[in-house]
Amino acid sequence: MATPPNQRLERSRRTILDALNQSFPATRQELSRRTGLAPSTVAGIVRGLLAEGLVREHAADGQTGRGRPSSRLSPRRPPGHLVGIDFGHTHIAAALATTTQEIVAEARTRLDVEASAGNALDQAAVLVADLLDRTGVPAGSVLRTAAGIPGPVNQATGRIQSATILAGWTGVRPRQELTARLGGEVLIANDAELAALAEHTHGTGRNASDLIYVKASHGIGAGLILAGRRYTGAYGASGEIGHTLIQEGGAQCRCGQRGCLESVVSIGEVWRQLVAAGLPLPERTEWPDDLSLAALAGNPVAARIITDAGRRIGRVLSDLCNALDPAMLIIGGELATAGDALLEGIRESLRRFAQPAISDRVQVRTSSLGPRAGLIGALTLAATESAA
């Protein structure tokens, strides 16, 4: 049976709004390419969205007036504020932003997040309260809060579901816990997934509908954007590559296994190898340059250690690329501050282990959003999705 015209129009309208929410600003031509809809269809629907006030239009650089094909479109946001929270293994960061994702203020504190979920959630609430107090923004103007957690979140139950990856949070329902502390609407997602969303919407991956973001830090995790959408898996555990076995009988991992990718190439392990090699390491600085390896970029000994770490990460990513065929790999986290040495190691493994049709095409790039990718992703999620 043919779909009624009204249903087709509503489906196309929703497709365009979803595409615009995922990555904006965008031209009509870009929306046509992303959605597969005819340019004439996109133009007609956009006219209606502009008339309803759901979309706003910006004149392109050097142009004036409305209705030009190259002008850019953005979703129109209601007045108010958003809160983003990024829980890392060793820190909590929070940001207050307008509904157009313009950051008003942000803060960060060091903390062993894994040790106690209750303490970490309390500290996050303190950070948010301080931001509101500092800016004079009333709590009632916060429309939505989104937080990234460094572990798998079961999307059906809302619980942290792994007793090994984030042991101190097992069974905790972070959405309910943050709601009790902050009030209002709260969204929860994996931190690497949010970083992938941020890079897809605002960063290196803006023109890639299929990408893998890798957070290479104290843990190793991946966030997936497939067909232009954030992919979480059936139970929220997609992208947990850090606990892939790559070295039989290797170093003990916090998950209980030996030889996991994370136990071999986390930033802490690479830092230990650099110290053991007698390298004059830079002092650890405050965020956002914590544990930066950029100063070692020209050191040949450091380059060997970092490139080897890249090869090991690339070995795991090769299998993921063979299965998913992404257009782009985006490498973030503190290990990414090493730059070309890490990326070349990843590319070497891709050339060796990925199918040639994939390794010849996939782009390997560094995150353009750096250590703030997860926080920006949290704000992006808060701006574009609802818990309903």
Coordinates of C-alpha atoms in Angstrom, one line a residue:
M1 CA 0.0 0.0 0.0
A2 CA 1.4 3.4 -0.9
T3 CA 2.2 5.9 1.9
P4 CA -0.3 8.8 1.9
P5 CA 1.2 12.1 0.8
N6 CA 0.7 13.8 4.2
Q7 CA 2.6 11.0 5.9
R8 CA 5.4 11.2 3.4
L9 CA 5.6 15.0 3.9
E10 CA 5.7 14.6 7.7
R11 CA 8.4 11.9 7.5
S12 CA 10.5 14.2 5.2
R13 CA 10.0 17.1 7.6
R14 CA 11.2 15.1 10.5
T15 CA 14.2 13.8 8.5
I16 CA 15.3 17.4 7.8
L17 CA 14.8 18.5 11.4
D18 CA 16.8 15.5 12.7
A19 CA 19.6 16.2 10.2
L20 CA 19.7 19.9 11.1
N21 CA 19.7 19.1 14.9
Q22 CA 22.6 16.6 14.3
S23 CA 24.8 19.1 12.5
F24 CA 24.2 22.8 12.1
P25 CA 24.4 25.4 10.5
A26 CA 23.8 23.8 7.2
T27 CA 22.8 24.9 3.7
R28 CA 19.8 23.5 1.8
Q29 CA 22.3 21.7 -0.5
E30 CA 23.9 20.0 2.5
L31 CA 20.6 19.0 3.9
S32 CA 19.7 17.4 0.5
R33 CA 22.9 15.4 0.4
R34 CA 22.6 14.2 4.0
T35 CA 18.9 13.2 3.8
G36 CA 18.8 12.0 0.2
L37 CA 15.8 14.2 -0.4
A38 CA 15.4 16.1 -3.6
P39 CA 16.5 19.8 -3.5
S40 CA 13.0 21.0 -4.4
T41 CA 11.6 18.9 -1.5
V42 CA 14.1 20.3 0.9
A43 CA 13.4 23.9 -0.3
G44 CA 9.7 23.5 0.2
I45 CA 9.9 22.0 3.7
V46 CA 12.5 24.6 4.8
R47 CA 10.1 27.4 3.7
G48 CA 7.4 25.8 6.0
L49 CA 9.9 25.4 8.9
L50 CA 11.0 29.1 8.6
A51 CA 7.3 30.2 8.6
E52 CA 6.6 28.1 11.7
G53 CA 9.7 29.6 13.5
L54 CA 11.3 26.2 14.0
V55 CA 14.4 27.1 11.9
R56 CA 16.3 30.4 11.5
E57 CA 18.4 31.5 8.5
H58 CA 21.8 33.2 8.4
A59 CA 23.0 35.1 5.3
A60 CA 26.2 33.6 3.9
D61 CA 29.4 35.6 4.2
G62 CA 29.4 38.4 1.8
Q63 CA 25.6 38.1 1.0
T64 CA 22.6 39.9 2.2
G65 CA 18.9 39.2 2.1
R66 CA 17.0 35.9 2.6
G67 CA 16.3 32.9 0.4
R68 CA 19.7 32.5 -1.2
P69 CA 20.6 28.9 -1.8
S70 CA 24.0 29.2 0.0
S71 CA 22.5 30.8 3.2
R72 CA 22.8 28.6 6.3
L73 CA 20.1 27.2 8.5
S74 CA 20.0 26.4 12.2
P75 CA 17.3 25.1 14.6
R76 CA 15.6 27.9 16.5
R77 CA 16.1 27.3 20.3
P78 CA 13.8 28.5 23.1
P79 CA 15.3 30.9 25.6
G80 CA 17.0 29.4 28.7
H81 CA 20.1 27.5 29.6
L82 CA 21.6 24.0 29.3
V83 CA 24.1 22.2 31.5
G84 CA 26.7 19.7 30.3
I85 CA 28.7 17.4 32.6
D86 CA 31.7 15.3 31.7
F87 CA 32.7 12.5 34.1
G88 CA 36.2 11.3 33.3
H89 CA 38.1 8.7 35.3
T90 CA 40.1 11.4 37.1
H91 CA 38.0 14.5 36.7
I92 CA 34.6 16.1 36.5
A93 CA 33.9 19.0 34.2
A94 CA 30.7 21.1 33.9
A95 CA 29.6 23.8 31.6
L96 CA 26.6 26.2 31.5
A97 CA 25.5 27.3 28.1
T98 CA 22.6 29.0 26.3
T99 CA 20.2 26.9 24.2
T100 CA 22.2 27.8 21.1
Q101 CA 25.2 26.0 22.8
E102 CA 27.2 29.2 23.5
I103 CA 29.1 28.4 26.7
V104 CA 28.6 31.0 29.5
A105 CA 30.9 29.4 32.1
E106 CA 32.7 26.1 32.8
A107 CA 34.6 24.5 35.6
R108 CA 36.6 21.4 36.4
T109 CA 37.8 19.5 39.4
R110 CA 40.2 16.5 39.9
L111 CA 38.6 13.4 41.4
D112 CA 38.8 9.7 41.4
V113 CA 35.4 9.3 39.8
E114 CA 35.4 5.5 39.8
A115 CA 36.0 5.2 43.6
S116 CA 32.6 6.4 44.6
A117 CA 29.6 7.2 42.5
G118 CA 27.9 9.1 45.3
N119 CA 30.8 11.4 45.9
A120 CA 31.3 12.0 42.2
L121 CA 27.6 12.9 41.7
D122 CA 27.7 15.2 44.7
Q123 CA 30.8 17.0 43.3
A124 CA 29.1 17.4 40.0
A125 CA 26.1 19.0 41.7
V126 CA 28.5 21.4 43.5
L127 CA 30.2 22.4 40.2
V128 CA 26.8 23.1 38.6
A129 CA 25.7 25.2 41.6
D130 CA 28.9 27.2 41.5
L131 CA 28.4 27.9 37.8
L132 CA 24.9 29.1 38.4
D133 CA 26.0 31.2 41.4
R134 CA 28.9 32.7 39.5
T135 CA 26.8 33.7 36.5
G136 CA 23.7 34.7 38.3
V137 CA 21.6 32.3 36.3
P138 CA 18.6 30.9 38.2
A139 CA 18.3 27.1 38.4
G140 CA 14.8 27.4 37.0
S141 CA 16.1 28.6 33.7
V142 CA 18.1 25.4 33.0
L143 CA 15.9 23.5 30.6
R144 CA 18.0 20.3 30.4
T145 CA 21.2 18.7 31.8
A146 CA 23.2 16.0 29.9
A147 CA 26.1 14.1 31.4
G148 CA 28.7 11.7 29.9
I149 CA 29.8 8.7 32.0
P150 CA 33.0 6.7 31.3
G151 CA 31.3 3.4 31.1
P152 CA 28.3 1.5 29.5
V153 CA 24.9 2.8 30.5
N154 CA 22.0 0.4 29.9
Q155 CA 19.5 2.4 27.9
A156 CA 16.6 0.2 29.0
T157 CA 17.2 0.3 32.8
G158 CA 19.3 3.4 33.1
R159 CA 21.8 1.5 35.3
I160 CA 25.6 1.3 35.0
Q161 CA 25.7 -2.3 33.9
S162 CA 29.4 -3.3 34.1
A163 CA 30.9 -4.4 37.4
T164 CA 34.4 -4.3 35.8
I165 CA 34.6 -1.1 33.7
L166 CA 33.2 1.3 36.3
A167 CA 33.2 -0.8 39.4
G168 CA 32.3 1.9 41.9
W169 CA 29.1 2.8 39.9
T170 CA 27.7 -0.7 39.4
G171 CA 23.9 -0.7 39.6
V172 CA 23.8 3.1 40.0
R173 CA 21.1 5.0 38.0
P174 CA 23.0 8.2 37.3
R175 CA 20.0 9.9 35.6
Q176 CA 17.8 9.5 38.7
E177 CA 20.7 10.4 41.0
L178 CA 21.5 13.7 39.1
T179 CA 17.8 14.5 38.8
A180 CA 17.5 14.3 42.6
R181 CA 20.5 16.6 43.0
L182 CA 19.8 19.1 40.2
G183 CA 16.2 18.8 39.4
G184 CA 14.8 19.3 35.9
E185 CA 15.3 17.0 32.9
V186 CA 18.5 14.9 32.8
L187 CA 20.0 12.9 30.0
I188 CA 22.8 10.3 30.4
A189 CA 25.2 8.8 27.8
N190 CA 28.6 7.2 27.5
D191 CA 31.4 9.9 27.3
A192 CA 33.0 8.6 24.1
E193 CA 29.6 8.6 22.4
L194 CA 29.1 12.2 23.4
A195 CA 32.6 13.1 22.1
A196 CA 31.7 11.5 18.8
L197 CA 28.4 13.5 18.7
A198 CA 30.4 16.7 19.3
E199 CA 32.9 16.0 16.6
H200 CA 30.1 15.1 14.1
T201 CA 28.1 18.2 14.9
H202 CA 30.9 20.8 15.5
G203 CA 34.3 19.3 14.8
T204 CA 36.5 17.3 12.5
G205 CA 33.7 14.9 11.5
R206 CA 31.1 17.5 10.3
N207 CA 31.0 16.1 6.8
A208 CA 31.2 12.4 7.7
S209 CA 28.0 10.5 8.2
D210 CA 29.8 7.4 9.4
L211 CA 32.7 7.9 11.9
I212 CA 34.4 6.3 14.9
Y213 CA 35.7 8.6 17.6
V214 CA 38.3 7.0 19.9
K215 CA 39.0 8.4 23.4
A216 CA 42.5 7.4 24.2
S217 CA 43.0 8.5 27.8
H218 CA 43.1 6.8 31.2
G219 CA 40.6 4.4 29.5
I220 CA 40.2 3.6 25.9
G221 CA 36.7 3.8 24.4
A222 CA 35.0 4.5 21.1
G223 CA 31.9 6.4 20.1
L224 CA 30.1 5.5 16.9
I225 CA 28.2 7.7 14.5
L226 CA 26.5 5.5 11.9
A227 CA 24.3 6.9 9.0
G228 CA 24.5 10.3 10.7
R229 CA 23.2 9.1 14.1
R230 CA 24.7 8.3 17.4
Y231 CA 24.8 4.5 17.8
T232 CA 24.6 3.0 21.3
G233 CA 24.0 -0.7 20.7
A234 CA 21.1 -2.7 22.0
Y235 CA 22.1 -2.2 25.7
G236 CA 24.3 0.8 25.6
A237 CA 27.6 -1.0 25.5
S238 CA 28.8 -0.3 21.9
G239 CA 32.4 0.9 21.5
E240 CA 33.9 -0.7 24.6
I241 CA 37.1 -1.5 22.8
G242 CA 39.4 -0.8 25.8
H243 CA 38.8 -4.3 27.1
T244 CA 39.7 -6.2 23.9
L245 CA 42.4 -8.8 24.6
I246 CA 45.5 -8.0 22.6
Q247 CA 48.3 -9.4 24.7
E248 CA 47.9 -12.9 26.2
G249 CA 49.1 -12.8 29.8
G250 CA 49.9 -9.1 29.7
A251 CA 49.5 -6.4 32.3
Q252 CA 46.6 -6.7 34.8
C253 CA 43.6 -4.6 33.7
R254 CA 41.1 -3.1 36.2
C255 CA 38.4 -5.2 34.6
G256 CA 40.2 -8.4 35.9
Q257 CA 41.6 -9.6 32.6
R258 CA 45.2 -9.5 31.6
G259 CA 46.4 -7.9 28.4
C260 CA 43.5 -5.6 27.6
L261 CA 44.1 -2.8 25.1
E262 CA 43.5 -0.3 27.9
S263 CA 46.1 -1.9 30.2
V264 CA 48.7 -1.7 27.5
V265 CA 48.2 1.7 25.9
S266 CA 46.3 4.0 28.3
I267 CA 47.9 7.4 28.9
G268 CA 49.1 6.2 32.3
E269 CA 50.9 3.2 30.8
V270 CA 52.5 5.2 28.0
W271 CA 53.6 7.8 30.5
R272 CA 55.2 5.0 32.6
Q273 CA 57.1 3.8 29.5
L274 CA 58.3 7.3 28.8
V275 CA 59.6 7.7 32.4
A276 CA 61.3 4.2 32.2
A277 CA 63.1 5.4 29.0
G278 CA 64.6 8.3 31.0
L279 CA 62.9 11.0 28.9
P280 CA 62.8 14.6 30.3
L281 CA 59.0 14.7 30.6
P282 CA 57.1 18.0 30.9
E283 CA 55.4 18.8 34.2
R284 CA 51.8 17.8 34.4
T285 CA 49.8 20.9 34.0
E286 CA 46.2 21.8 34.8
W287 CA 43.3 21.0 32.4
P288 CA 42.9 21.3 29.4
D289 CA 46.5 20.3 28.8
D290 CA 46.8 17.7 31.5
L291 CA 49.3 15.0 30.6
S292 CA 50.0 16.5 27.2
L293 CA 52.5 14.7 25.0
A294 CA 52.9 17.5 22.5
A295 CA 56.3 18.6 23.9
L296 CA 57.8 15.1 23.1
A297 CA 56.8 15.3 19.4
G298 CA 60.3 15.7 18.2
N299 CA 61.9 13.1 20.4
P300 CA 62.8 9.9 18.5
V301 CA 62.6 7.6 21.6
A302 CA 59.2 9.0 22.5
A303 CA 58.0 8.7 18.9
R304 CA 58.8 5.0 19.0
I305 CA 56.9 4.4 22.2
I306 CA 53.9 6.5 21.0
T307 CA 53.9 5.0 17.5
D308 CA 53.8 1.5 19.1
A309 CA 50.8 2.5 21.2
G310 CA 49.2 3.7 17.9
R311 CA 49.9 0.3 16.3
R312 CA 48.1 -1.5 19.1
I313 CA 45.1 0.8 19.0
G314 CA 45.1 0.5 15.2
R315 CA 45.0 -3.3 15.5
V316 CA 41.7 -3.2 17.3
L317 CA 40.3 -0.5 15.1
S318 CA 41.1 -2.5 12.0
D319 CA 38.6 -5.1 13.0
L320 CA 36.0 -2.4 13.8
C321 CA 36.6 -0.8 10.5
N322 CA 36.3 -4.1 8.6
A323 CA 32.9 -4.5 10.2
L324 CA 31.6 -0.9 10.0
D325 CA 33.4 0.7 7.0
P326 CA 33.6 4.2 8.5
A327 CA 34.6 7.2 6.5
M328 CA 36.7 8.6 9.3
L329 CA 38.5 7.7 12.5
I330 CA 38.9 10.6 14.9
I331 CA 41.4 10.2 17.7
G332 CA 40.9 12.2 21.0
G333 CA 42.0 12.0 24.6
E334 CA 45.4 12.8 26.1
L335 CA 47.2 10.3 23.9
A336 CA 46.0 12.3 20.8
T337 CA 48.2 15.2 22.0
A338 CA 51.2 13.2 20.7
G339 CA 50.0 14.0 17.2
D340 CA 51.5 12.4 14.1
A341 CA 53.4 9.7 15.9
L342 CA 50.2 8.1 17.3
L343 CA 48.3 8.5 14.1
E344 CA 51.0 7.0 12.0
G345 CA 51.0 3.9 14.2
I346 CA 47.3 3.6 13.8
R347 CA 47.6 4.0 10.0
E348 CA 50.3 1.3 9.9
S349 CA 48.0 -1.3 11.5
L350 CA 45.1 -0.3 9.3
R351 CA 47.3 -0.9 6.2
R352 CA 48.3 -4.3 7.5
F353 CA 45.1 -5.6 9.1
A354 CA 42.1 -3.7 7.5
Q355 CA 40.8 -4.6 4.1
P356 CA 42.5 -2.6 1.4
A357 CA 39.3 -1.1 0.2
I358 CA 38.8 0.3 3.7
S359 CA 42.4 1.2 4.7
D360 CA 42.9 3.1 1.4
R361 CA 39.8 5.3 2.0
V362 CA 39.3 5.8 5.8
Q363 CA 40.7 9.1 7.1
V364 CA 42.6 9.1 10.4
R365 CA 42.3 12.5 12.0
T366 CA 43.0 14.2 15.4
S367 CA 40.0 15.6 17.3
S368 CA 39.6 19.3 16.7
L369 CA 37.7 19.7 20.0
G370 CA 40.5 18.2 22.2
P371 CA 39.8 17.4 25.9
R372 CA 36.5 19.4 25.8
A373 CA 34.9 17.1 23.2
G374 CA 32.9 15.1 25.8
L375 CA 31.7 18.3 27.5
I376 CA 30.6 19.9 24.2
G377 CA 28.9 16.6 23.3
A378 CA 26.9 16.7 26.5
L379 CA 25.7 20.2 25.7
T380 CA 24.9 19.1 22.1
L381 CA 22.8 16.2 23.5
A382 CA 21.0 18.5 25.9
A383 CA 20.2 20.9 23.0
T384 CA 19.0 18.2 20.5
E385 CA 17.3 15.4 22.5
S386 CA 14.7 15.0 25.1
A387 CA 14.3 12.3 27.8
A388 CA 10.6 11.9 26.7

